[in-house]
Coordinates of C-alpha atoms and ligand atoms in Angstrom, one line a residue:
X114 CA 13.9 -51.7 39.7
X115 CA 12.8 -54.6 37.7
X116 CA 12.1 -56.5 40.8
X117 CA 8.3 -56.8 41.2
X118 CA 8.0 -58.4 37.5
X119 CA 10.5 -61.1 39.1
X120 CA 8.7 -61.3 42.5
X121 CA 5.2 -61.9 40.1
X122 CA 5.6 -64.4 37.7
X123 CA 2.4 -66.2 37.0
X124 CA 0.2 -64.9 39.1
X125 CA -2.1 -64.3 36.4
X126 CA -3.2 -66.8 33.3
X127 CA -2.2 -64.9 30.2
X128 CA -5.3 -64.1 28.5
X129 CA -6.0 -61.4 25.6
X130 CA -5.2 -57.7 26.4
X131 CA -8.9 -56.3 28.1
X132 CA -10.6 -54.0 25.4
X133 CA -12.6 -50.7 25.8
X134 CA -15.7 -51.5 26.2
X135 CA -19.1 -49.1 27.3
X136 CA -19.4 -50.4 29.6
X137 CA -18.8 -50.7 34.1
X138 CA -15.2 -52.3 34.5
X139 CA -14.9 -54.9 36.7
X140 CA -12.2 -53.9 39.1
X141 CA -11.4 -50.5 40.1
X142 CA -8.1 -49.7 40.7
X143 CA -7.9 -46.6 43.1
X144 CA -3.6 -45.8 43.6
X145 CA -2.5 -43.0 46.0
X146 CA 1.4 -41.8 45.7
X147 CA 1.8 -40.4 48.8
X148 CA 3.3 -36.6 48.3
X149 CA 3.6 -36.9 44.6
X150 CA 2.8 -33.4 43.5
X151 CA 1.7 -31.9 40.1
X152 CA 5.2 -30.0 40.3
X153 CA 7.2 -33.5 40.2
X154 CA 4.2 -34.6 37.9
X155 CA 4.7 -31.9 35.6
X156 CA 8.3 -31.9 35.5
X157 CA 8.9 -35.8 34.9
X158 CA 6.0 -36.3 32.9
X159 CA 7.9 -35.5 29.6
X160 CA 10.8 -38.4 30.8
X161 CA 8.3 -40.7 31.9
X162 CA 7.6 -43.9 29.5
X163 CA 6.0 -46.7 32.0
X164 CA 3.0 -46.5 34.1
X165 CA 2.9 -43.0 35.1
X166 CA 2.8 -42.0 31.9
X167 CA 0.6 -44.7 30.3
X168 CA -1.9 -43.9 33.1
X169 CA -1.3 -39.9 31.7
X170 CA -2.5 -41.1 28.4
X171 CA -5.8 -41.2 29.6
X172 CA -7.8 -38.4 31.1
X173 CA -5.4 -36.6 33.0
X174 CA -5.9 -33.5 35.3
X175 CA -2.6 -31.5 36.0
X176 CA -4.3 -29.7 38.2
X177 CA -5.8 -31.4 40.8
X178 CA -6.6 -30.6 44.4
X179 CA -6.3 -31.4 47.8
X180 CA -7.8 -28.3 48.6
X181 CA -7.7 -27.7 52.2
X182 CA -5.6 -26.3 54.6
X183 CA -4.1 -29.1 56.9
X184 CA -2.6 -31.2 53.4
X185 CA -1.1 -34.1 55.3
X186 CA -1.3 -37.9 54.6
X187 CA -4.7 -38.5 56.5
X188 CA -6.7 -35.6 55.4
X189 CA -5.3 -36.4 52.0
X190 CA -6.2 -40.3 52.1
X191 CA -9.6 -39.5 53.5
X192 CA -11.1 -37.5 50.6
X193 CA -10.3 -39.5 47.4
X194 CA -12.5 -42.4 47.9
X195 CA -15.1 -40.2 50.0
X196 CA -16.1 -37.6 47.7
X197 CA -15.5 -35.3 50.9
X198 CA -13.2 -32.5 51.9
X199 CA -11.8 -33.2 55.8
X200 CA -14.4 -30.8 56.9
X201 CA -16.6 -33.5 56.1
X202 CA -14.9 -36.5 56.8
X203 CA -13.9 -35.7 60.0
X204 CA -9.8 -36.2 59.6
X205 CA -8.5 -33.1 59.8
X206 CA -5.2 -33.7 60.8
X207 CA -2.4 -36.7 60.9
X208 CA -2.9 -36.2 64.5
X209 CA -5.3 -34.0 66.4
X210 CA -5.8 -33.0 70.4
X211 CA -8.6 -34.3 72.7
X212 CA -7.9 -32.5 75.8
X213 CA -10.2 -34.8 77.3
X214 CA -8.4 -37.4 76.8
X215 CA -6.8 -39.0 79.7
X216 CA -3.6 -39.7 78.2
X217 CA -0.9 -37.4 79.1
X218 CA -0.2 -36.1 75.3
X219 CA -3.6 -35.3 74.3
X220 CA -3.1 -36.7 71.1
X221 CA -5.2 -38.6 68.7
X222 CA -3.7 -40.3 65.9
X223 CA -6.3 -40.0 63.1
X224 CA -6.7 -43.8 62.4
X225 CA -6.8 -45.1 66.2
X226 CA -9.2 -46.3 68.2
X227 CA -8.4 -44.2 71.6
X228 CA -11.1 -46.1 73.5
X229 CA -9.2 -49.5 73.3
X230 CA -7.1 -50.3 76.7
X231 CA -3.0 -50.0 76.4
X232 CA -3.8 -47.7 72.9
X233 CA -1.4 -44.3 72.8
X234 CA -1.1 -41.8 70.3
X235 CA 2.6 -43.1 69.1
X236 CA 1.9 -46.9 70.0
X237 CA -2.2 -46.7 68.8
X238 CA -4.5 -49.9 67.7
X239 CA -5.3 -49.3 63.8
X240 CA -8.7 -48.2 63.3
X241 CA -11.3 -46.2 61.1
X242 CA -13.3 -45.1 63.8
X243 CA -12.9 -41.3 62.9
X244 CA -13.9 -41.3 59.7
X245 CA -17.1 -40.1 59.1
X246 CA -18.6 -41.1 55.7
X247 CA -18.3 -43.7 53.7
X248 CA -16.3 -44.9 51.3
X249 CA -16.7 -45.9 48.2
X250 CA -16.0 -49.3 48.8
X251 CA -18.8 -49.8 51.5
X252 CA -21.1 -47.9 48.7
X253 CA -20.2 -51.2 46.3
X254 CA -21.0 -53.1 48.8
X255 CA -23.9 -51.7 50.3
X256 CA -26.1 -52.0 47.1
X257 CA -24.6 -55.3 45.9
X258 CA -22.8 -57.6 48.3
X259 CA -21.0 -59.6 46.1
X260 CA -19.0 -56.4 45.6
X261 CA -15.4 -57.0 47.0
X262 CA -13.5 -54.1 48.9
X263 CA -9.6 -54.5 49.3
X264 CA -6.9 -52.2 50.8
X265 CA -3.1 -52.6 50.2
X266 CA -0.9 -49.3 51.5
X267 CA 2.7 -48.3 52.9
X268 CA 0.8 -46.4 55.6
X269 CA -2.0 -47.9 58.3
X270 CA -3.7 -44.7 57.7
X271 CA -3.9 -44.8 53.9
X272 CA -5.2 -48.1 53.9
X273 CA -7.8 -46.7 56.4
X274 CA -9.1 -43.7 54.9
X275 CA -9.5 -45.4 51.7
X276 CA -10.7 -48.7 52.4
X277 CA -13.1 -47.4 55.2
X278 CA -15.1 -49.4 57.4
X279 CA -15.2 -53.6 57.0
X280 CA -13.8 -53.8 53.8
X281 CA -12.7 -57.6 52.8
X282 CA -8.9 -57.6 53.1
X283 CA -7.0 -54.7 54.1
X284 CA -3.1 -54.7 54.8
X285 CA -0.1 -52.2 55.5
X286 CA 2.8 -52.1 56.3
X287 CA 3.7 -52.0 60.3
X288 CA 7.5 -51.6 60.2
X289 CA 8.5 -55.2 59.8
X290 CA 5.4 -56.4 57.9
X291 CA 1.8 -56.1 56.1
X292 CA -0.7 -56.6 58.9
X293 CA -3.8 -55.9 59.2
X294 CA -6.7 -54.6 61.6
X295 CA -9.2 -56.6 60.5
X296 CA -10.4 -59.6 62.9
X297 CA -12.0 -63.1 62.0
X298 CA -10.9 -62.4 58.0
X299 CA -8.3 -65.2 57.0
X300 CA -5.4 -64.2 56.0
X301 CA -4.5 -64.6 52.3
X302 CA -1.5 -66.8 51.3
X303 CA -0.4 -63.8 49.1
X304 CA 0.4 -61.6 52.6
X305 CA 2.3 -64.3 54.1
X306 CA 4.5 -64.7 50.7
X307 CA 4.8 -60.7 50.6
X308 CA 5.8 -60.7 53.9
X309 CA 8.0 -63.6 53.3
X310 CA 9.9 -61.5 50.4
X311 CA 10.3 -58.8 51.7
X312 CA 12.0 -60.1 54.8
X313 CA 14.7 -61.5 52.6
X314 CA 15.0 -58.0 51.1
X315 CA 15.5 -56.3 54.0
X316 CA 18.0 -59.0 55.6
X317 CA 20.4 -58.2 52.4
X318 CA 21.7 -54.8 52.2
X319 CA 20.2 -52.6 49.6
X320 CA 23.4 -52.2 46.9
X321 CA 23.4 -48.5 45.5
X322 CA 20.8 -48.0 42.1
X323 CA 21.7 -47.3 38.6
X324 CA 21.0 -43.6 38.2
X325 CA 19.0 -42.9 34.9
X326 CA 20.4 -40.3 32.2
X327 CA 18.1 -38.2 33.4
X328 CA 18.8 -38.1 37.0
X329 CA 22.3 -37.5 36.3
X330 CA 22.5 -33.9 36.6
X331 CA 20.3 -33.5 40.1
X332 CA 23.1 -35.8 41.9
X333 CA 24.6 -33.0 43.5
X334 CA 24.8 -32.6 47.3
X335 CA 23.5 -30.2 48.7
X336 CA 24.6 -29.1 52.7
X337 CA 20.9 -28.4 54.9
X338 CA 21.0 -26.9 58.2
X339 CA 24.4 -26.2 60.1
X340 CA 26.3 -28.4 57.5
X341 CA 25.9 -31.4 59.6
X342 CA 23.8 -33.8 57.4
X343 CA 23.7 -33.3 53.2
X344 CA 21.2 -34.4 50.5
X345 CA 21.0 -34.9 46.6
X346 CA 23.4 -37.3 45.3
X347 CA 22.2 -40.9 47.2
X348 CA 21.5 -44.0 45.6
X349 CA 19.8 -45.6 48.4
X350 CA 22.2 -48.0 49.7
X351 CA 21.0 -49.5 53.0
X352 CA 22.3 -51.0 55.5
X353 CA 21.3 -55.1 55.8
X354 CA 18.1 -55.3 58.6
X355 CA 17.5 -51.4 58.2
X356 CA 13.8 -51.8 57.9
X357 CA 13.5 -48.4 59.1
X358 CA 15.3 -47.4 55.7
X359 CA 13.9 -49.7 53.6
X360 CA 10.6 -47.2 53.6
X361 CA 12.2 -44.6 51.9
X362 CA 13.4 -46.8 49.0
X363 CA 12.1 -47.6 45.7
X364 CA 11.9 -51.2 47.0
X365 CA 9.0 -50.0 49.3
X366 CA 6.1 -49.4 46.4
X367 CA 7.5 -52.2 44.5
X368 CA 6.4 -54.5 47.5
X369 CA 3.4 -52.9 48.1
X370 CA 2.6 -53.3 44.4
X371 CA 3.3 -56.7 44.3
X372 CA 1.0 -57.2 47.7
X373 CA -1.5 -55.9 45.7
X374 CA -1.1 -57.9 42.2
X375 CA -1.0 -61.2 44.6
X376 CA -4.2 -60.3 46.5
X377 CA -5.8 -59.5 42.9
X378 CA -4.4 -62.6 41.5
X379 CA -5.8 -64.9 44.5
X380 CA -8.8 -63.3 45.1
X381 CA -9.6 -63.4 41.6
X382 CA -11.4 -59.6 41.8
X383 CA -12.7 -58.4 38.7
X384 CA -13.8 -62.3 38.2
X385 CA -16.6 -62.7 40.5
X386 CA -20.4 -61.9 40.0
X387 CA -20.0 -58.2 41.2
X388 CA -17.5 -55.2 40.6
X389 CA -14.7 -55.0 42.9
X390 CA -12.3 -52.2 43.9
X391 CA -8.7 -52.0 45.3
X392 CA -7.2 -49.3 46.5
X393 CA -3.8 -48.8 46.9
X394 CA -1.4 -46.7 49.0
X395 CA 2.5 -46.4 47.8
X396 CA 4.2 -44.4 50.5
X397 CA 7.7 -44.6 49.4
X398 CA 8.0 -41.4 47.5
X399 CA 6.7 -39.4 50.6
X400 CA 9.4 -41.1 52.8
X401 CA 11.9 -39.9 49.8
X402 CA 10.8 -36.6 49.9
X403 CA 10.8 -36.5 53.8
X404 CA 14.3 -37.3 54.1
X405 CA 15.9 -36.5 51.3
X406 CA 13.7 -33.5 49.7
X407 CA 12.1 -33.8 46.0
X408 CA 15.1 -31.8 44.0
X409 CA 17.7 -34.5 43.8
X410 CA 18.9 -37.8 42.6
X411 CA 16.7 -39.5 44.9
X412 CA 13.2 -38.6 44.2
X413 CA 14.3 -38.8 40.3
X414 CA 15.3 -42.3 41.1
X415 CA 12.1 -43.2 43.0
X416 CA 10.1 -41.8 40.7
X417 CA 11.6 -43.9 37.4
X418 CA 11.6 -47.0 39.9
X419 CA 7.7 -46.4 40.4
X420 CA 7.0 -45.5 36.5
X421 CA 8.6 -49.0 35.8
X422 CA 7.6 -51.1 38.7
X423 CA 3.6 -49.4 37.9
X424 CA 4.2 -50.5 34.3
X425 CA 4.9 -54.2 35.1
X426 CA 1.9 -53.9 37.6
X427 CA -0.6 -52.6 34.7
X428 CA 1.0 -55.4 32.4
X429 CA -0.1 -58.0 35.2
X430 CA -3.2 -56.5 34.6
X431 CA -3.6 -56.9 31.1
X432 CA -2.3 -59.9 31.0
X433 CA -5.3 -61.0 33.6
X434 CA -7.8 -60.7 31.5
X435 CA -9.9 -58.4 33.9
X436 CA -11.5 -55.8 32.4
X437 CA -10.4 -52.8 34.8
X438 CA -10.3 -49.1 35.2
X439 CA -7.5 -47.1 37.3
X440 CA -7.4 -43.6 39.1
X441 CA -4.0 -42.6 40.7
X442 CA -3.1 -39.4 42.5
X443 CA -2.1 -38.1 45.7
X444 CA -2.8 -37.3 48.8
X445 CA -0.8 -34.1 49.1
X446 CA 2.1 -32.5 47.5
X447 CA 5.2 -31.3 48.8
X448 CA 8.0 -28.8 48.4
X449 CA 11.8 -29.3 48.2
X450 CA 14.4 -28.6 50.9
X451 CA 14.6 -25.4 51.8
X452 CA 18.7 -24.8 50.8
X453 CA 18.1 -26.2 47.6
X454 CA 15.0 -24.1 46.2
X455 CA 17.1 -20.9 47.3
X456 CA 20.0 -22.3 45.0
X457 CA 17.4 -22.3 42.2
X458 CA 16.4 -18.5 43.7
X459 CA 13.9 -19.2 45.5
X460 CA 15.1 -16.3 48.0
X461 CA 12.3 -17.2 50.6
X462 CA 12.7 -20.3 51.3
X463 CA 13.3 -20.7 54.5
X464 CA 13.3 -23.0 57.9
X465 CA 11.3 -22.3 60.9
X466 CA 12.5 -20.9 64.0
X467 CA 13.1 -23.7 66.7
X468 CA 10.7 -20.8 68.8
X469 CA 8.0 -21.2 67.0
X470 CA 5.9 -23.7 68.5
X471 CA 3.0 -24.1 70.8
X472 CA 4.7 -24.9 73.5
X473 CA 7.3 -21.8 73.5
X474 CA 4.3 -19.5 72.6
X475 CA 2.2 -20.5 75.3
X476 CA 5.7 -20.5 77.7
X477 CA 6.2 -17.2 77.0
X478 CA 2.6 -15.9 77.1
X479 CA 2.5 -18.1 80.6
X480 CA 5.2 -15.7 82.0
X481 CA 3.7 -12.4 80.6
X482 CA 0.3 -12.8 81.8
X483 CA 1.5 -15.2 85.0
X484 CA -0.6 -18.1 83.7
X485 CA 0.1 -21.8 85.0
X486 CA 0.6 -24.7 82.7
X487 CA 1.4 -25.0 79.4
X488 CA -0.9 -22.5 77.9
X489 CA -0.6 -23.8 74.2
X490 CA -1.0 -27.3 72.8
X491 CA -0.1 -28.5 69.7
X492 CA 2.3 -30.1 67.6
X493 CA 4.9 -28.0 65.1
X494 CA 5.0 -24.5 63.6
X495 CA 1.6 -24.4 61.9
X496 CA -1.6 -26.0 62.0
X497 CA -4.2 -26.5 65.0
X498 CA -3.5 -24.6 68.0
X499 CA -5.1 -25.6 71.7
X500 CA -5.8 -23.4 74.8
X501 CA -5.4 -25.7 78.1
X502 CA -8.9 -26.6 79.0
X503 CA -7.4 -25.5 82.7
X504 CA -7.2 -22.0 81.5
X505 CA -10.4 -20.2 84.0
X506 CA -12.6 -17.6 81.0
X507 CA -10.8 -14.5 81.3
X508 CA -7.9 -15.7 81.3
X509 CA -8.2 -17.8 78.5
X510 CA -9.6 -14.5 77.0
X511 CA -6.5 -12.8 77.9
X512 CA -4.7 -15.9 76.4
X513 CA -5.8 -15.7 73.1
X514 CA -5.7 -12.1 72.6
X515 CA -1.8 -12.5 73.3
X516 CA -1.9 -15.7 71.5
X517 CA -2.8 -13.9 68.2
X518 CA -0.8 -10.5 68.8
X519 CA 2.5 -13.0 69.0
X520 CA 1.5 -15.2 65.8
X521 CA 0.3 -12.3 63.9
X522 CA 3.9 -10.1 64.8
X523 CA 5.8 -12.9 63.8
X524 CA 7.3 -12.8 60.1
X525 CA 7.3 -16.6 59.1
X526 CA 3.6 -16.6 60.1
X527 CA 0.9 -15.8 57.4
X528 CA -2.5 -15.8 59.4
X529 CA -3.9 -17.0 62.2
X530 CA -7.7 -17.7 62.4
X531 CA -10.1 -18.4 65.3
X532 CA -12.0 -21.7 65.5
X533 CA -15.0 -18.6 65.0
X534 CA -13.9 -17.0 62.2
X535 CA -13.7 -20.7 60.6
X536 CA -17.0 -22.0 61.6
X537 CA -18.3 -18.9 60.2
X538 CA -17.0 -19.2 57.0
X539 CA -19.0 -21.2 54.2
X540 CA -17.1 -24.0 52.6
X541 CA -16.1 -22.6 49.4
X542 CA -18.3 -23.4 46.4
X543 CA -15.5 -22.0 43.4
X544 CA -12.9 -24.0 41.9
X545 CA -10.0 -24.6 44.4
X546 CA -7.1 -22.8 42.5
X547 CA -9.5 -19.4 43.8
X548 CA -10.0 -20.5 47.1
X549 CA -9.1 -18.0 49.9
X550 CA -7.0 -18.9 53.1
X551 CA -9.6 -19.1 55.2
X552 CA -11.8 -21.1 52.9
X553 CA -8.8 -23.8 53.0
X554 CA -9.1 -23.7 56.8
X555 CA -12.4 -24.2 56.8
X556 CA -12.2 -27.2 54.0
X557 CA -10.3 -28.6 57.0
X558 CA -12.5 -27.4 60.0
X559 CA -14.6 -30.0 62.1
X560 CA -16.2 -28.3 65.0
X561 CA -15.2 -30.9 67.5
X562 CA -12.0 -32.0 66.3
X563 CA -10.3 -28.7 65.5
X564 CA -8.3 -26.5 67.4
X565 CA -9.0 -23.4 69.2
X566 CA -6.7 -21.5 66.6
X567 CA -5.2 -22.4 63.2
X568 CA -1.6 -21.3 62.1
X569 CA -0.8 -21.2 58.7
X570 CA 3.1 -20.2 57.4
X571 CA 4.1 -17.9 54.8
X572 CA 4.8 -19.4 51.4
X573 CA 8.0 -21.9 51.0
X574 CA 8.6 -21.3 55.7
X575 CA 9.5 -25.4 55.9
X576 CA 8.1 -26.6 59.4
X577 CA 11.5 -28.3 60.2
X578 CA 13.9 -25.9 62.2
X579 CA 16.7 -28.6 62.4
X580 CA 17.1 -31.2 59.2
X581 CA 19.8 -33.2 61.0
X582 CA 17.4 -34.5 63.6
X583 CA 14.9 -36.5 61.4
X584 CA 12.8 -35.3 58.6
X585 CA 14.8 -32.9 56.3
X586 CA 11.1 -31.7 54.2
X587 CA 7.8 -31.4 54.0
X588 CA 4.3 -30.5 53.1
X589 CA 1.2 -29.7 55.2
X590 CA 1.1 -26.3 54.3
X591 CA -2.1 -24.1 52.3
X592 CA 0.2 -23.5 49.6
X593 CA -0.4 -25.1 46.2
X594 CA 3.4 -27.0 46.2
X595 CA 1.4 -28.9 48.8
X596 CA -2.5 -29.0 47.7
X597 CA -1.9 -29.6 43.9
X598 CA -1.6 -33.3 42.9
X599 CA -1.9 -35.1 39.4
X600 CA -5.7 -36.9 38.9
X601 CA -5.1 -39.8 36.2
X602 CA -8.4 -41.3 34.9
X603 CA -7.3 -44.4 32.9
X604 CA -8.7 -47.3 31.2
X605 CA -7.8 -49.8 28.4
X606 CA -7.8 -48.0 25.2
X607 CA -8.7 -44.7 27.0
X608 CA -7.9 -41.6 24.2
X609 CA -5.3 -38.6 25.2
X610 CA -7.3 -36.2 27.2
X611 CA -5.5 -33.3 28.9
X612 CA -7.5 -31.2 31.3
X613 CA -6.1 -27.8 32.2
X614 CA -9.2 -27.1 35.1
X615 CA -8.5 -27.5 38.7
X616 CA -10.5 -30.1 39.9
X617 CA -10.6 -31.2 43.3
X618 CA -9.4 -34.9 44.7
X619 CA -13.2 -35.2 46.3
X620 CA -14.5 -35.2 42.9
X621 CA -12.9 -39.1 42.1
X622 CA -15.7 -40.9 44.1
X623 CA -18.8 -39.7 42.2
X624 CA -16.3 -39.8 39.1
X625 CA -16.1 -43.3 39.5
X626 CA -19.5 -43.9 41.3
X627 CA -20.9 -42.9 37.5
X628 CA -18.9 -45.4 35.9
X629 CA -19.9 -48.0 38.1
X630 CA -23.6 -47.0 37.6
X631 CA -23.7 -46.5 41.3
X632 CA -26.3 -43.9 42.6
X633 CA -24.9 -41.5 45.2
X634 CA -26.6 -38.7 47.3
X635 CA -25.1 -35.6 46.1
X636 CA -26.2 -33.9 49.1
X637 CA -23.5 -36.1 51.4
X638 CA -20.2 -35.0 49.6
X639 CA -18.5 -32.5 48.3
X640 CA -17.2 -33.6 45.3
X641 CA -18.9 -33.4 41.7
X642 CA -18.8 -36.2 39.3
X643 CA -16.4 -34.9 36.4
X644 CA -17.8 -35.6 32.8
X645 CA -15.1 -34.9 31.1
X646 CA -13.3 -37.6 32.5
X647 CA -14.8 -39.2 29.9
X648 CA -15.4 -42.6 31.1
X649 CA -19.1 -42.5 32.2
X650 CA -22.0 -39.7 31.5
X651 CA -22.3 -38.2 34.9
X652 CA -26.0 -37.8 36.2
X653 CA -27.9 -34.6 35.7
X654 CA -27.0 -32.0 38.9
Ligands
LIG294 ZN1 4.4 -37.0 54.5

């Protein structure tokens, strides 16, 4: 994919390569691959020669984490430029259930605004109403506001979490363009240009990419489910107008990316009187892993795509003259499709039953106890678990007793916990590689937000019963395929600094907060300022 350095010529005045200096960079670069884990980081690492791995040159945690329980995109997004776990900022879920709500599903997508007139949980008005806290954005640009605060993402709801409230320009993509939630901002010429290009990609048909040596051997299909649908040996050929497709191709991130060098590029940020930050959201390699799982020909494609279209993105930036600084990770991991891993002998890999849901639960508890209504609500196999507000007290008693005797008897399920037992349980305090189950629920508890009970699988149980009706793989899970992600530290003549420790994705804000010089009040975040990131001293604890 050579296609962003073609999409981005002169953008930038050519100017000498930016040198280390001890000093606060000018821009901050904050990049989020959606579901890149430290498995796919560890295994391409050694392949890698382009952005990803010039970005590992720097200070580079392996072993990151997003820590808590519920590891989905929102959550994820919501603690890297927070310095808070979900606990604290308040999204603990992709979508969560307000049974107050007067809408018939219940459901609140996590960056919505609910209140607004016509808004639905699948059809919602973008918003970051629900987050909590601050990011670090609206920190730059509470204490000087010259500061500039841009977001650029694949998803509405990484843009969100990261860009937080009122930041200057913020854009994602909406399923045929960037747009944005922002009202009385003008829009940019670079959006309309974006949006220009990438209509013309989409209208052509997407021919089938060159596999890399490398990738070579994982092109092997692979038969998921009843046989019906197969995965491991595409080359993303699309269809011409499949826009819907277009997301989980490399050509995705290299939009996005080029979004973003544009909106640097016109905005001039990291040339203006204070320090600015971008953060940016590339979603394409989660729509890969969704659809095609992270074992095959595909995700090795996507991922050399996004090495090489980050390298011609970080030359952009050289070239620009701005003295910057960039963090990349992830909001979550993921883990491969089931059939595949047990190829490798991974025996317990597994799908979920099509019975284990909510709804079937709380059916079949309904007819045992000769309850009314639905009993259950929720969404999937695992995760937050409702009882209907209808329920009168002893029956919801009676409810939850057989709510917990049927999740606990059933083999794919690993524990069950009580919104109680949660609320109960301190947020954990030791490294996140140590943390118990119930700590990671509780790094993803919010008293009003979370449900009545929380499921969590057994180990490698992939919440998809049927792979030929949509989404083929996964992550969400309190397994470390899903909670361990790569944290990259880099900066213009940054030295090799490999760091074995786990870490956790809420300690990037103060991280970079130090480097910026920018006080923070420990008190309100979770995260701890890492010193051996070695671009700032941190301050005294
Ligand atoms: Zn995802």
């Amino acid at each position: 994919m050579r296609k962003l350095a073609l999409l981005l010529t002169a953008l930038f005045p050519a100017a000498a390569m930016t040198q280390p200096a001890p000093r606060a960079p000018k821009l901050l670069i904050a990049i989020s691959v959606d579901q890149f884990s430290a498995d796919l980081f560890d295994e391409y690492r050694p392949r890698l020669t382009g952005g990803i791995a010039r970005l590992a040159s720097g200070t580079a945690y392996r072993n990151g984490y997003q820590g808590h329980n519920a590891t989905e995109t929102c959550p994820g997004h919501s603690t890297i430029l927070t310095g808070s776990r979900p606990s604290r900022t308040g999204i603990i879920a992709n979508t969560w259930f307000d049974l107050t709500q007067a809408r018939s599903d219940k459901a609140v997508y996590c960056a919505e605004d609910e209140r607004v007139a016509g808004s639905s949980s699948s059809k919602y008005t973008v918003s970051p109403i629900h987050l909590r806290v601050p990011a670090l954005g609206e920190l730059m640009k509470a204490a000087n506001p010259a500061s500039r605060s841009v977001a650029v993402a694949g998803k509405d709801r990484a843009a969100i979490m990261m860009g937080g409230q009122r930041p200057d320009q913020r854009w994602y993509w909406d399923g045929k363009k960037y747009a944005s939630d922002l009202t009385g901002v003008a829009t940019p010429a670079s959006v309309a240009a974006a949006n220009q290009a990438v209509a013309a990609l989409i209208a052509a048909p997407g021919l089938p990419l060159t596999l890399p040596a490398d990738c070579v051997a994982k092109a092997r299909s692979v038969p998921l489910g009843d046989g019906k649908v197969s995965v491991g040996s595409g080359r993303f050929e699309r269809a011409a107008g499949d826009a819907r497709g277009f997301r989980a191709t490399p050509a995705f991130d290299g939009m996005t990316l080029a979004l973003a060098a544009r909106l640097i590029g016109e905005m001039q940020l990291g040339k203006g009187a204070a320090i600015d930050i971008i953060a940016i959201g590339l979603s394409a390699t989660d729509y890969v892993g969704h659809s095609l799982g992270t074992g095959g020909a595909e995700m090795c494609l996507q991922l050399h795509s996004l090495d090489s279209d980050l390298a011609d993105f970080l030359r952009l930036m050289d070239r620009s003259g701005v003295d910057y600084a960039v963090v990349l990770t992830a909001d979550h991991g993921g883990e491969d499709v089931p059939e595949r891993l047990r190829l490798k002998g991974v025996t317990a890999a597994a799908r979920t039953r099509a019975d284990l849901t909510p709804a079937a639960i709380g059916k079949a508890i309904g007819a045992k106890l000769g309850l009314a209504g639905p009993v259950l609500i929720g969404e999937g196999a695992a995760g937050d678990v409702y009882f209907d507000v209808g329920l009168k007290p002893a029956d919801r008693r009676r409810a939850e007793a057989a709510a917990l005797a049927a999740y606990r008897a059933d083999p794919q399920v690993e524990a069950v916990f009580t919104k109680d037992q949660i609320a109960r349980t301190p947020s954990p305090t030791s490294s996140p590689d140590r943390w118990s189950l119930i700590e990671r629920a509780r790094a993803s508890f919010d008293a009003q937000r979370s449900g009545d009970l929380v499921v969590l699988l057994k180990r490698d149980i992939t919440p998809i019963a049927d792979p030929s009706k949509g989404y083929v793989a996964t992550h969400g899970s309190p397994w470390d395929y899903d909670r361990r992600v790569p944290i990259l530290f880099w900066r213009p003549g940054a030295r090799a600094n490999d760091r074995p420790e786990a870490v956790e994705t809420a300690d990037i804000m103060p991280t970079l907060a130090a480097l910026l010089g920018l006080p923070i009040d420990a008190s309100k975040i979770d995260g701890h300022c890492l010193p051996s990131a070695a671009l700032a001293a941190c301050p005294a604890r």
